[in-house]
Coordinates of N, CA and C and ligand atoms in Angstrom, one line a residue:
X1 N 1.0 -1.2 -0.1 CA 0.1 0.1 -0.2 C 1.0 1.3 0.0
X2 N 0.5 2.6 -0.6 CA 1.2 3.6 -0.6 C 1.0 4.2 0.6
X3 N 1.9 4.9 1.1 CA 2.3 5.3 2.0 C 2.7 6.8 2.5
X4 N 2.4 7.3 3.1 CA 2.8 9.1 2.7 C 2.8 9.5 4.4
X5 N 4.0 9.7 5.0 CA 4.5 9.9 5.9 C 4.2 8.7 7.2
X6 N 4.6 8.0 6.7 CA 3.9 6.1 7.2 C 2.5 5.7 7.4
X7 N 2.0 6.6 7.0 CA 0.1 6.6 7.2 C -0.4 5.6 6.1
X8 N -0.9 4.8 6.1 CA -1.6 4.2 4.7 C -2.8 5.0 4.3
X9 N -2.6 5.7 2.9 CA -3.6 7.2 2.8 C -5.2 6.2 2.6
X10 N -5.3 5.1 2.4 CA -7.0 5.2 3.0 C -7.4 5.7 4.7
X11 N -5.9 5.3 5.3 CA -6.9 6.1 6.5 C -6.6 7.7 6.8
X12 N -6.0 8.3 5.0 CA -6.2 10.0 5.7 C -7.4 10.8 5.6
X13 N -8.9 10.3 5.2 CA -10.1 10.6 5.4 C -10.4 10.6 7.1
X14 N -10.3 9.3 7.6 CA -10.2 9.3 8.6 C -9.6 9.5 10.0
X15 N -8.4 10.2 9.3 CA -7.8 11.1 10.7 C -8.2 12.3 10.3
X16 N -8.5 12.8 9.0 CA -8.8 14.4 9.1 C -10.1 14.4 9.9
X17 N -10.9 13.4 9.7 CA -12.3 13.7 10.4 C -12.1 13.4 11.8
X18 N -11.4 12.6 12.0 CA -11.4 12.6 14.1 C -10.1 13.7 14.2
X19 N -9.7 14.6 13.5 CA -9.2 15.8 14.2 C -7.7 15.6 14.9
X20 N -7.4 14.1 14.4 CA -5.9 13.7 14.6 C -5.3 14.8 14.0
X21 N -5.3 14.2 12.6 CA -4.7 16.1 11.5 C -6.0 16.7 11.3
X22 N -5.9 18.1 12.2 CA -6.8 19.1 11.5 C -6.2 19.8 10.6
X23 N -7.6 20.5 9.5 CA -7.0 20.5 8.1 C -6.0 21.4 8.3
X24 N -6.0 22.4 9.1 CA -5.1 23.5 9.1 C -5.0 24.3 10.6
X25 N -4.1 24.3 11.2 CA -3.7 25.2 12.6 C -4.5 26.1 12.6
X26 N -5.8 26.1 13.7 CA -6.7 27.1 14.2 C -5.1 28.5 14.6
X27 N -5.8 29.7 14.5 CA -5.0 30.6 15.1 C -5.5 30.7 16.2
X28 N -4.3 31.4 16.9 CA -4.1 31.3 18.3 C -5.5 31.8 18.9
X29 N -6.5 33.1 18.1 CA -7.7 33.4 18.9 C -8.5 32.5 18.5
X30 N -8.5 32.0 17.4 CA -9.7 31.1 17.5 C -9.8 29.7 18.6
X31 N -8.5 29.7 19.2 CA -7.9 28.5 20.3 C -8.6 29.0 21.2
X32 N -8.1 30.1 21.4 CA -8.2 30.5 22.8 C -10.3 31.1 23.0
X33 N -10.7 30.7 21.7 CA -12.2 31.3 22.2 C -12.8 29.6 22.2
X34 N -12.2 28.7 22.0 CA -12.1 27.4 22.3 C -12.2 27.1 23.3
X35 N -10.9 28.0 24.6 CA -11.2 27.1 25.7 C -12.2 28.0 26.5
X36 N -12.8 29.2 26.3 CA -13.6 30.5 26.2 C -14.9 29.1 26.1
X37 N -15.3 28.6 25.4 CA -16.3 27.6 25.2 C -16.2 26.6 26.2
X38 N -15.5 26.1 26.1 CA -15.2 24.9 26.8 C -15.5 25.2 28.2
X39 N -15.1 25.9 28.8 CA -14.8 26.9 30.4 C -16.4 26.5 30.3
X40 N -17.0 27.6 29.6 CA -18.6 27.4 29.7 C -19.3 26.5 29.8
X41 N -19.1 25.9 29.1 CA -20.0 24.2 29.0 C -19.5 23.8 29.9
X42 N -18.1 23.9 30.9 CA -17.8 23.3 31.7 C -19.1 24.2 33.2
X43 N -19.1 25.3 33.2 CA -19.5 26.1 34.0 C -20.9 26.3 34.0
X44 N -21.7 25.1 32.9 CA -23.0 25.3 33.0 C -23.7 23.7 32.6
X45 N -22.6 23.2 33.0 CA -22.6 21.7 33.4 C -23.2 20.5 31.8
X46 N -22.9 21.4 30.8 CA -22.8 20.9 29.6 C -21.7 20.7 29.1
X47 N -20.7 20.2 29.8 CA -19.4 19.6 29.5 C -19.5 18.4 28.6
X48 N -18.8 18.5 27.1 CA -18.6 17.2 26.0 C -17.8 15.5 26.2
X49 N -17.0 15.9 27.4 CA -16.1 14.9 27.5 C -16.4 14.2 26.1
X50 N -15.8 14.9 25.3 CA -15.9 14.2 23.7 C -14.5 14.1 23.5
X51 N -13.8 12.7 22.8 CA -12.9 12.4 22.6 C -11.9 11.8 23.6
X52 N -12.8 11.6 24.5 CA -11.6 11.0 25.6 C -12.0 9.6 25.8
X53 N -12.9 8.8 24.4 CA -12.6 7.0 24.5 C -11.9 6.2 24.1
X54 N -11.9 5.2 23.6 CA -10.9 4.5 23.7 C -10.2 4.5 22.3
X55 N -10.9 4.5 21.3 CA -10.8 5.2 19.9 C -10.0 5.7 19.6
X56 N -9.8 7.5 20.7 CA -9.2 8.5 20.3 C -8.1 8.2 20.8
X57 N -7.7 7.1 21.7 CA -6.5 6.7 22.5 C -5.6 6.0 22.1
X58 N -6.0 5.0 21.1 CA -5.8 4.8 20.2 C -5.0 5.0 19.0
X59 N -6.0 6.1 18.5 CA -5.4 7.1 17.4 C -4.3 8.0 17.8
X60 N -4.5 8.6 18.5 CA -3.5 9.8 19.2 C -2.4 8.3 19.3
X61 N -2.2 7.2 20.4 CA -1.0 6.5 20.5 C -0.7 5.9 19.5
X62 N -0.9 6.0 18.7 CA -0.5 5.6 16.7 C 0.0 6.4 16.6
X63 N -0.4 7.8 15.8 CA -0.4 8.7 15.6 C 0.1 10.4 15.5
X64 N 0.0 10.1 17.1 CA 0.7 11.2 18.1 C 0.1 12.2 18.5
X65 N 0.6 13.2 18.9 CA -0.4 14.6 19.4 C 0.0 15.4 19.0
X66 N -1.3 16.4 18.6 CA -1.1 17.8 18.3 C -2.6 19.0 18.9
X67 N -1.7 19.1 20.1 CA -2.3 19.4 20.9 C -2.4 21.0 20.6
X68 N -3.7 22.2 20.9 CA -3.9 23.1 20.2 C -3.6 24.4 20.8
X69 N -3.5 23.4 22.9 CA -2.7 25.0 23.6 C -2.3 23.8 24.6
X70 N -0.8 24.7 25.2 CA -0.2 24.4 25.6 C -0.5 25.2 27.3
X71 N -0.5 24.3 28.5 CA -0.8 25.5 29.7 C 0.2 24.9 30.6
X72 N 0.6 26.2 31.2 CA 1.8 26.0 32.5 C 0.7 26.5 33.5
X73 N 0.4 25.7 34.4 CA -1.0 25.8 35.2 C -0.2 25.0 36.8
X74 N -0.6 25.1 38.0 CA -0.6 24.9 39.4 C -0.8 23.4 39.5
X75 N -0.6 23.0 40.4 CA -0.2 21.6 40.0 C -1.4 20.4 41.2
X76 N -2.5 22.3 41.7 CA -3.7 21.7 42.6 C -4.4 20.9 41.7
X77 N -4.7 19.9 42.7 CA -5.9 19.2 42.3 C -7.0 19.7 42.1
X78 N -7.9 20.8 41.9 CA -8.7 21.0 42.4 C -9.0 22.3 40.5
X79 N -7.8 21.9 40.0 CA -7.4 22.7 38.4 C -7.2 22.0 37.8
X80 N -7.9 21.2 37.1 CA -7.2 19.8 36.5 C -7.5 20.0 34.8
X81 N -6.5 20.8 34.2 CA -7.4 22.3 33.1 C -8.2 20.8 31.5
X82 N -7.6 19.4 31.3 CA -8.8 19.3 30.5 C -10.3 19.0 30.9
X83 N -10.6 19.5 31.9 CA -11.7 19.1 32.4 C -12.2 20.9 32.2
X84 N -11.5 21.8 33.4 CA -11.8 23.0 32.9 C -12.3 23.3 31.6
X85 N -11.8 23.1 30.8 CA -12.0 23.4 30.3 C -12.5 22.5 28.4
X86 N -12.7 21.8 29.3 CA -13.5 20.7 28.8 C -13.0 20.8 27.3
X87 N -11.4 19.8 27.9 CA -10.9 19.5 26.4 C -11.0 17.9 26.1
X88 N -11.0 18.0 25.0 CA -10.6 16.1 24.6 C -8.8 15.8 25.2
X89 N -8.6 14.7 24.8 CA -7.5 13.9 24.6 C -6.6 14.2 23.4
X90 N -5.5 14.2 24.5 CA -4.6 14.7 23.5 C -4.2 16.3 22.5
X91 N -5.4 16.9 23.7 CA -5.9 18.3 22.7 C -5.2 19.6 23.5
X92 N -4.4 19.1 24.7 CA -4.1 20.2 25.8 C -2.1 19.3 26.1
X93 N -1.5 20.5 25.9 CA -0.1 20.1 26.6 C 0.1 20.4 28.2
X94 N 0.1 19.9 28.8 CA -0.2 20.1 29.9 C 1.4 20.8 31.1
X95 N 2.1 21.7 31.4 CA 2.9 21.7 32.5 C 2.4 22.2 33.6
X96 N 2.1 21.1 34.9 CA 1.9 21.6 36.3 C 3.3 21.4 37.1
X97 N 3.4 22.2 38.0 CA 4.0 22.1 39.5 C 3.6 23.3 39.9
X98 N 3.8 23.0 41.5 CA 2.9 24.0 42.5 C 3.4 25.4 42.1
X99 N 2.5 26.2 42.1 CA 2.5 27.7 42.0 C 2.5 28.1 41.0
X100 N 2.8 27.5 39.2 CA 2.6 27.4 38.0 C 3.8 28.7 38.4
X101 N 4.7 28.5 38.6 CA 6.1 29.0 38.5 C 6.9 28.5 37.7
X102 N 7.9 29.3 37.2 CA 8.4 29.3 36.2 C 10.6 28.9 36.3
X103 N 10.5 28.2 35.9 CA 12.4 27.1 36.0 C 12.3 26.5 34.5
X104 N 13.6 26.6 34.7 CA 13.9 25.8 33.0 C 13.2 24.9 33.0
X105 N 12.5 23.6 33.6 CA 12.2 22.5 33.0 C 10.7 23.2 32.6
X106 N 10.2 24.0 32.9 CA 9.0 24.1 32.5 C 8.7 25.1 31.4
X107 N 10.0 25.9 31.5 CA 10.1 26.8 29.8 C 10.6 25.6 29.1
X108 N 11.3 25.0 29.2 CA 11.6 24.1 27.7 C 10.4 22.8 27.7
X109 N 9.6 22.4 28.5 CA 8.2 22.1 28.3 C 7.8 22.3 27.4
X110 N 7.5 24.1 27.7 CA 6.5 25.1 27.7 C 6.8 25.4 25.3
X111 N 8.5 25.3 25.7 CA 9.3 25.4 24.2 C 8.5 24.1 23.4
X112 N 8.4 22.8 23.8 CA 8.4 21.6 23.4 C 7.0 21.6 22.6
X113 N 6.5 22.0 23.7 CA 5.0 22.2 23.9 C 4.3 23.0 22.4
X114 N 4.8 24.2 22.0 CA 4.9 24.8 21.1 C 5.4 25.3 19.8
X115 N 6.8 24.7 20.2 CA 7.5 25.4 19.1 C 7.9 23.4 18.5
X116 N 7.6 22.6 19.0 CA 7.7 20.9 18.4 C 6.5 20.3 18.3
X117 N 5.8 20.2 19.3 CA 3.9 20.3 18.9 C 2.9 21.3 18.1
X118 N 3.8 22.7 17.8 CA 2.9 23.5 17.3 C 2.0 24.2 17.8
X119 N 1.0 23.7 19.3 CA 0.2 24.3 19.6 C 0.5 26.5 19.4
X120 N -0.3 26.7 18.9 CA -0.5 28.7 19.1 C -0.4 29.2 20.2
X121 N -1.2 28.5 21.2 CA -1.7 29.0 22.3 C -0.6 28.8 23.4
X122 N -0.1 29.2 24.3 CA 0.4 29.2 25.6 C -1.0 29.8 26.9
X123 N -0.7 29.1 28.0 CA -1.9 29.8 28.7 C -1.1 29.4 30.4
X124 N -1.0 30.5 30.8 CA 0.0 30.7 32.2 C -1.6 30.4 33.1
X125 N -1.5 29.5 33.9 CA -2.8 29.4 34.7 C -2.9 29.2 35.7
X126 N -3.2 30.1 36.3 CA -2.9 30.5 38.6 C -4.5 29.9 38.8
X127 N -4.8 30.2 39.7 CA -5.9 29.5 40.5 C -6.3 29.9 42.1
X128 N -7.5 30.4 42.1 CA -7.7 31.5 43.7 C -7.5 30.3 44.6
X129 N -7.2 31.0 46.0 CA -6.7 29.9 47.1 C -5.5 29.1 46.7
X130 N -4.7 29.9 46.4 CA -3.2 28.7 46.0 C -2.1 28.8 47.1
X131 N -2.3 27.8 47.4 CA -1.7 27.2 48.7 C -0.1 27.8 48.8
X132 N 0.6 27.9 47.5 CA 1.9 28.0 46.8 C 2.5 29.3 47.4
X133 N 1.5 29.9 46.7 CA 1.3 31.9 46.8 C 1.0 31.8 48.2
X134 N 0.2 31.5 48.8 CA -0.2 32.1 50.6 C 1.1 31.4 51.2
X135 N 1.7 30.0 50.9 CA 3.1 30.5 51.6 C 4.2 31.5 51.3
X136 N 3.9 31.8 50.4 CA 4.9 32.7 49.5 C 4.1 33.7 50.6
X137 N 3.4 34.3 50.7 CA 3.0 35.9 51.8 C 3.3 34.9 53.0
X138 N 2.7 34.2 53.7 CA 3.0 33.7 55.2 C 4.6 33.5 55.5
X139 N 5.6 33.5 54.4 CA 7.1 32.9 55.2 C 7.1 31.8 56.1
X140 N 6.3 31.1 56.2 CA 6.5 30.2 57.3 C 7.5 29.5 57.1
X141 N 8.0 28.6 58.3 CA 9.1 27.9 57.4 C 8.3 26.4 56.8
X142 N 8.9 25.9 55.9 CA 8.8 24.6 55.0 C 10.0 23.6 54.7
X143 N 9.1 22.6 54.4 CA 10.4 21.0 54.2 C 10.7 21.1 53.3
X144 N 12.0 19.9 53.2 CA 12.2 19.9 52.1 C 12.4 20.7 50.9
X145 N 12.6 20.7 50.0 CA 12.3 21.5 48.8 C 12.0 23.0 48.4
X146 N 10.8 22.7 49.4 CA 9.2 23.5 49.3 C 9.7 25.3 49.2
X147 N 11.0 25.3 50.1 CA 11.5 27.1 50.8 C 12.2 27.5 49.0
X148 N 12.8 26.3 48.3 CA 13.1 26.9 47.1 C 12.2 27.6 45.7
X149 N 11.4 26.2 45.9 CA 9.7 27.0 45.0 C 9.0 28.0 45.4
X150 N 8.9 28.4 46.6 CA 8.0 29.0 47.2 C 8.9 30.7 46.7
X151 N 10.2 30.7 46.7 CA 11.2 31.5 46.9 C 11.0 32.4 45.4
X152 N 10.3 31.6 44.5 CA 10.4 31.9 43.3 C 8.6 32.5 43.3
X153 N 8.0 33.1 44.3 CA 6.7 33.3 44.1 C 7.3 34.8 44.7
X154 N 8.3 34.8 45.7 CA 8.3 35.9 46.3 C 8.5 37.2 46.0
X155 N 9.2 37.1 44.4 CA 9.0 38.3 44.1 C 8.0 39.0 43.5
X156 N 6.6 38.1 43.7 CA 5.4 38.8 43.2 C 4.5 39.3 44.5
X157 N 4.7 38.6 45.3 CA 4.2 39.1 46.7 C 5.4 39.9 47.2
X158 N 5.8 40.5 46.8 CA 6.6 41.5 47.5 C 6.4 42.9 46.5
X159 N 6.4 42.5 45.4 CA 6.2 43.5 43.9 C 3.9 44.1 44.7
X160 N 3.6 43.3 45.1 CA 2.0 43.4 45.5 C 2.1 44.3 46.5
X161 N 2.7 44.0 47.4 CA 2.8 44.7 48.9 C 3.4 45.8 48.9
X162 N 4.5 46.1 47.8 CA 4.8 47.5 47.7 C 4.5 48.7 46.9
X163 N 2.7 48.2 45.6 CA 2.7 49.2 44.6 C 1.1 49.2 45.7
X164 N 0.6 48.3 46.4 CA -0.5 48.2 46.9 C -0.6 47.4 48.7
X165 N 0.4 48.5 49.7 CA 0.8 48.0 50.8 C -0.5 47.9 51.4
X166 N -2.0 48.5 51.3 CA -3.2 48.7 52.0 C -3.5 47.4 52.0
X167 N -3.2 45.8 51.0 CA -4.3 45.2 50.6 C -3.8 44.2 52.0
X168 N -4.9 43.1 52.3 CA -4.7 41.7 53.8 C -5.5 40.8 53.0
X169 N -5.2 40.2 53.5 CA -5.8 38.7 53.5 C -6.1 38.5 52.5
X170 N -7.6 37.5 52.0 CA -8.2 36.9 50.7 C -7.4 38.1 49.5
X171 N -7.7 39.2 49.8 CA -7.4 40.5 48.8 C -6.2 40.2 48.3
X172 N -5.0 40.4 49.2 CA -4.0 40.1 48.9 C -3.5 39.2 48.8
X173 N -4.3 37.6 48.6 CA -3.7 36.6 48.3 C -4.1 36.5 46.6
X174 N -5.5 37.6 46.3 CA -6.0 37.3 44.5 C -4.8 38.3 43.9
X175 N -4.7 39.2 44.5 CA -3.5 40.2 43.8 C -1.8 39.7 43.6
X176 N -1.7 39.1 44.5 CA -0.5 38.1 44.8 C -0.2 37.2 43.5
X177 N -1.5 36.1 43.9 CA -2.2 35.3 42.4 C -1.9 35.8 40.9
X178 N -2.6 36.9 41.1 CA -2.5 37.5 39.8 C -0.9 37.7 38.8
X179 N -0.1 38.7 39.9 CA 1.0 38.8 40.0 C 2.0 37.8 40.1
X180 N 1.9 36.5 40.5 CA 2.3 35.7 39.7 C 2.4 35.1 38.6
X181 N 1.1 34.9 37.9 CA 0.9 34.4 36.6 C 1.5 35.3 35.9
X182 N 1.4 36.8 36.5 CA 2.7 38.1 34.9 C 3.6 37.6 34.9
X183 N 4.5 37.3 36.1 CA 5.8 37.0 36.3 C 5.9 35.9 35.6
X184 N 5.2 34.8 35.9 CA 5.0 33.7 34.8 C 5.5 33.6 33.5
X185 N 4.8 34.3 33.2 CA 4.8 35.1 31.6 C 5.9 35.8 31.4
X186 N 5.7 36.9 32.2 CA 7.2 37.7 31.4 C 8.8 36.5 32.0
X187 N 9.0 35.5 32.7 CA 9.9 34.8 32.6 C 10.0 33.8 31.3
X188 N 8.5 33.7 30.8 CA 8.7 32.8 29.7 C 9.8 33.5 28.7
X189 N 9.2 34.9 28.7 CA 9.6 36.0 27.6 C 10.9 36.7 27.7
X190 N 11.6 36.2 28.7 CA 12.8 36.3 28.6 C 13.7 35.3 28.6
X191 N 13.0 34.4 29.1 CA 14.6 33.1 28.7 C 14.1 32.3 27.7
X192 N 13.4 32.7 27.1 CA 12.8 31.8 25.7 C 13.2 32.6 24.2
X193 N 13.9 32.2 23.5 CA 14.2 33.0 22.2 C 12.8 32.5 22.1
X194 N 12.6 31.3 21.5 CA 12.0 30.8 20.7 C 10.6 31.3 21.0
X195 N 9.7 31.3 22.2 CA 8.7 31.8 22.5 C 8.3 33.0 22.2
X196 N 10.0 33.6 22.3 CA 9.8 35.5 21.7 C 9.4 35.6 20.0
X197 N 10.5 34.3 19.3 CA 10.3 34.5 17.6 C 9.0 33.9 17.6
X198 N 8.3 33.0 18.0 CA 6.7 32.6 17.5 C 5.9 33.4 17.7
X199 N 5.9 34.6 19.0 CA 5.1 35.5 19.3 C 5.0 36.4 18.2
X200 N 6.7 37.2 18.4 CA 6.5 38.1 16.8 C 6.3 37.7 15.2
X201 N 6.3 36.3 15.0 CA 5.3 36.0 14.1 C 4.2 35.7 13.9
X202 N 3.4 36.1 14.8 CA 2.2 36.1 15.1 C 1.4 34.1 15.1
X203 N 2.4 33.9 15.6 CA 2.2 31.9 15.4 C 1.9 31.7 16.7
X204 N 1.7 32.5 17.5 CA 1.7 32.5 19.0 C 1.4 33.2 19.6
X205 N 0.1 33.3 21.0 CA 0.0 34.0 21.5 C 0.1 33.3 23.2
X206 N 1.2 34.1 24.3 CA 0.7 34.0 25.3 C -0.3 34.3 26.5
X207 N -1.2 34.2 26.8 CA -2.0 34.4 27.8 C -1.9 34.4 28.9
X208 N -2.9 35.0 30.0 CA -2.7 34.9 31.6 C -4.6 34.3 31.5
X209 N -4.2 33.3 32.7 CA -5.7 32.9 33.2 C -5.8 32.4 35.1
X210 N -6.4 33.1 35.7 CA -6.7 32.4 36.8 C -8.1 32.1 37.1
X211 N -8.2 30.7 37.2 CA -9.5 30.0 37.5 C -9.9 30.4 39.4
X212 N -11.1 30.5 39.4 CA -11.6 30.5 40.3 C -12.2 28.9 40.6
X213 N -11.7 28.7 42.1 CA -11.8 27.3 42.6 C -13.2 27.5 42.7
X214 N -14.2 27.2 43.4 CA -15.3 27.9 44.0 C -16.1 27.5 43.0
X215 N -16.3 29.1 41.8 CA -17.3 28.5 40.7 C -17.1 28.5 39.6
X216 N -15.1 28.2 39.5 CA -14.8 27.3 38.1 C -14.9 28.4 36.9
X217 N -15.4 29.6 37.4 CA -14.9 30.1 36.0 C -13.4 30.5 35.6
X218 N -12.9 30.6 34.4 CA -11.8 31.1 34.3 C -11.9 32.4 34.2
X219 N -11.1 33.7 34.6 CA -11.1 34.9 34.8 C -9.8 35.2 33.1
X220 N -9.8 36.1 32.4 CA -8.8 35.7 30.9 C -8.1 36.9 31.7
X221 N -7.0 36.7 31.7 CA -5.9 38.3 32.3 C -5.4 38.7 30.6
X222 N -5.3 37.9 29.2 CA -5.1 38.3 28.6 C -3.3 38.4 27.9
X223 N -3.3 38.8 27.1 CA -1.7 39.3 26.6 C -0.8 40.6 28.0
X224 N 0.4 39.6 28.9 CA 1.3 40.6 29.4 C 1.6 42.3 28.6
X225 N 0.9 43.5 29.6 CA 1.0 44.4 29.3 C 2.1 44.9 29.4
X226 N 3.2 44.6 29.2 CA 4.3 44.9 28.9 C 5.3 43.6 28.0
X227 N 4.0 43.1 27.3 CA 5.0 42.0 26.1 C 5.8 42.5 25.3
X228 N 5.3 44.4 24.5 CA 6.4 44.2 23.3 C 7.5 45.1 23.8
X229 N 7.2 45.5 25.0 CA 8.9 45.7 25.5 C 10.1 44.4 25.9
X230 N 9.1 43.8 26.6 CA 9.7 41.9 27.3 C 10.6 41.6 25.1
X231 N 9.6 41.7 24.4 CA 10.2 41.6 23.0 C 11.4 42.1 21.9
X232 N 11.2 43.4 22.6 CA 11.7 44.4 21.9 C 13.5 44.3 23.1
X233 N 13.3 44.1 24.3 CA 14.7 43.9 24.9 C 14.8 42.8 24.6
X234 N 14.4 41.6 23.9 CA 15.2 40.3 24.1 C 15.7 40.5 22.5
X235 N 16.0 41.3 21.8 CA 16.1 41.2 20.2 C 17.6 42.1 20.6
X236 N 17.5 43.4 21.8 CA 19.1 44.0 22.1 C 20.3 42.7 22.0
Ligands
ZN1 ZN1 -2.2 26.8 43.3

């Protein structure tokens, strides 16, 4: 049988129909719209849970993954990205780490998702009542390797306390969670020429979001307000 990329030609209509190979990669804005629609379905109890069946598993094991979104999110068990956005099997490339912090391993994983797998959107996803951010605010003694991880969140806490010194309690936590998302987005631009290049070519959008763990709603923060500055400074 004639083959193209080692795939029997007879299977092409099936694969295109299944979405293993989309006809063309959607634009970043189209992908973000899909995520918003998925979160709306989840919020209203109308999640489709499609494409998580055995056929899809077999299909993706055989023909590979083509995720449309790379998500760098917190490990918190209450924020599973595929469910939050009602996405199917192999549609989201997920990097999870407590406090959605950004070290070299996370950057490399995000680069893999966007450069090697071609996902046109990166979402940095924080969430309300994040224990890692709370630990950074409280400054309590922590065991094991946790101080190193929480240390990556300290700059966000310091910035919020500096700019909005009146904030206390839950309001302080909420602002630090948002600032920590902004900081992780900045880290991606500052340390990844791959991400900078793809954003410059409009092949990629990097957006921030925070999920409310009580309502399930995702608040979209959009692109980083200083994104153009990060890009121009990366070029110099
Ligand atoms: Zn968290």
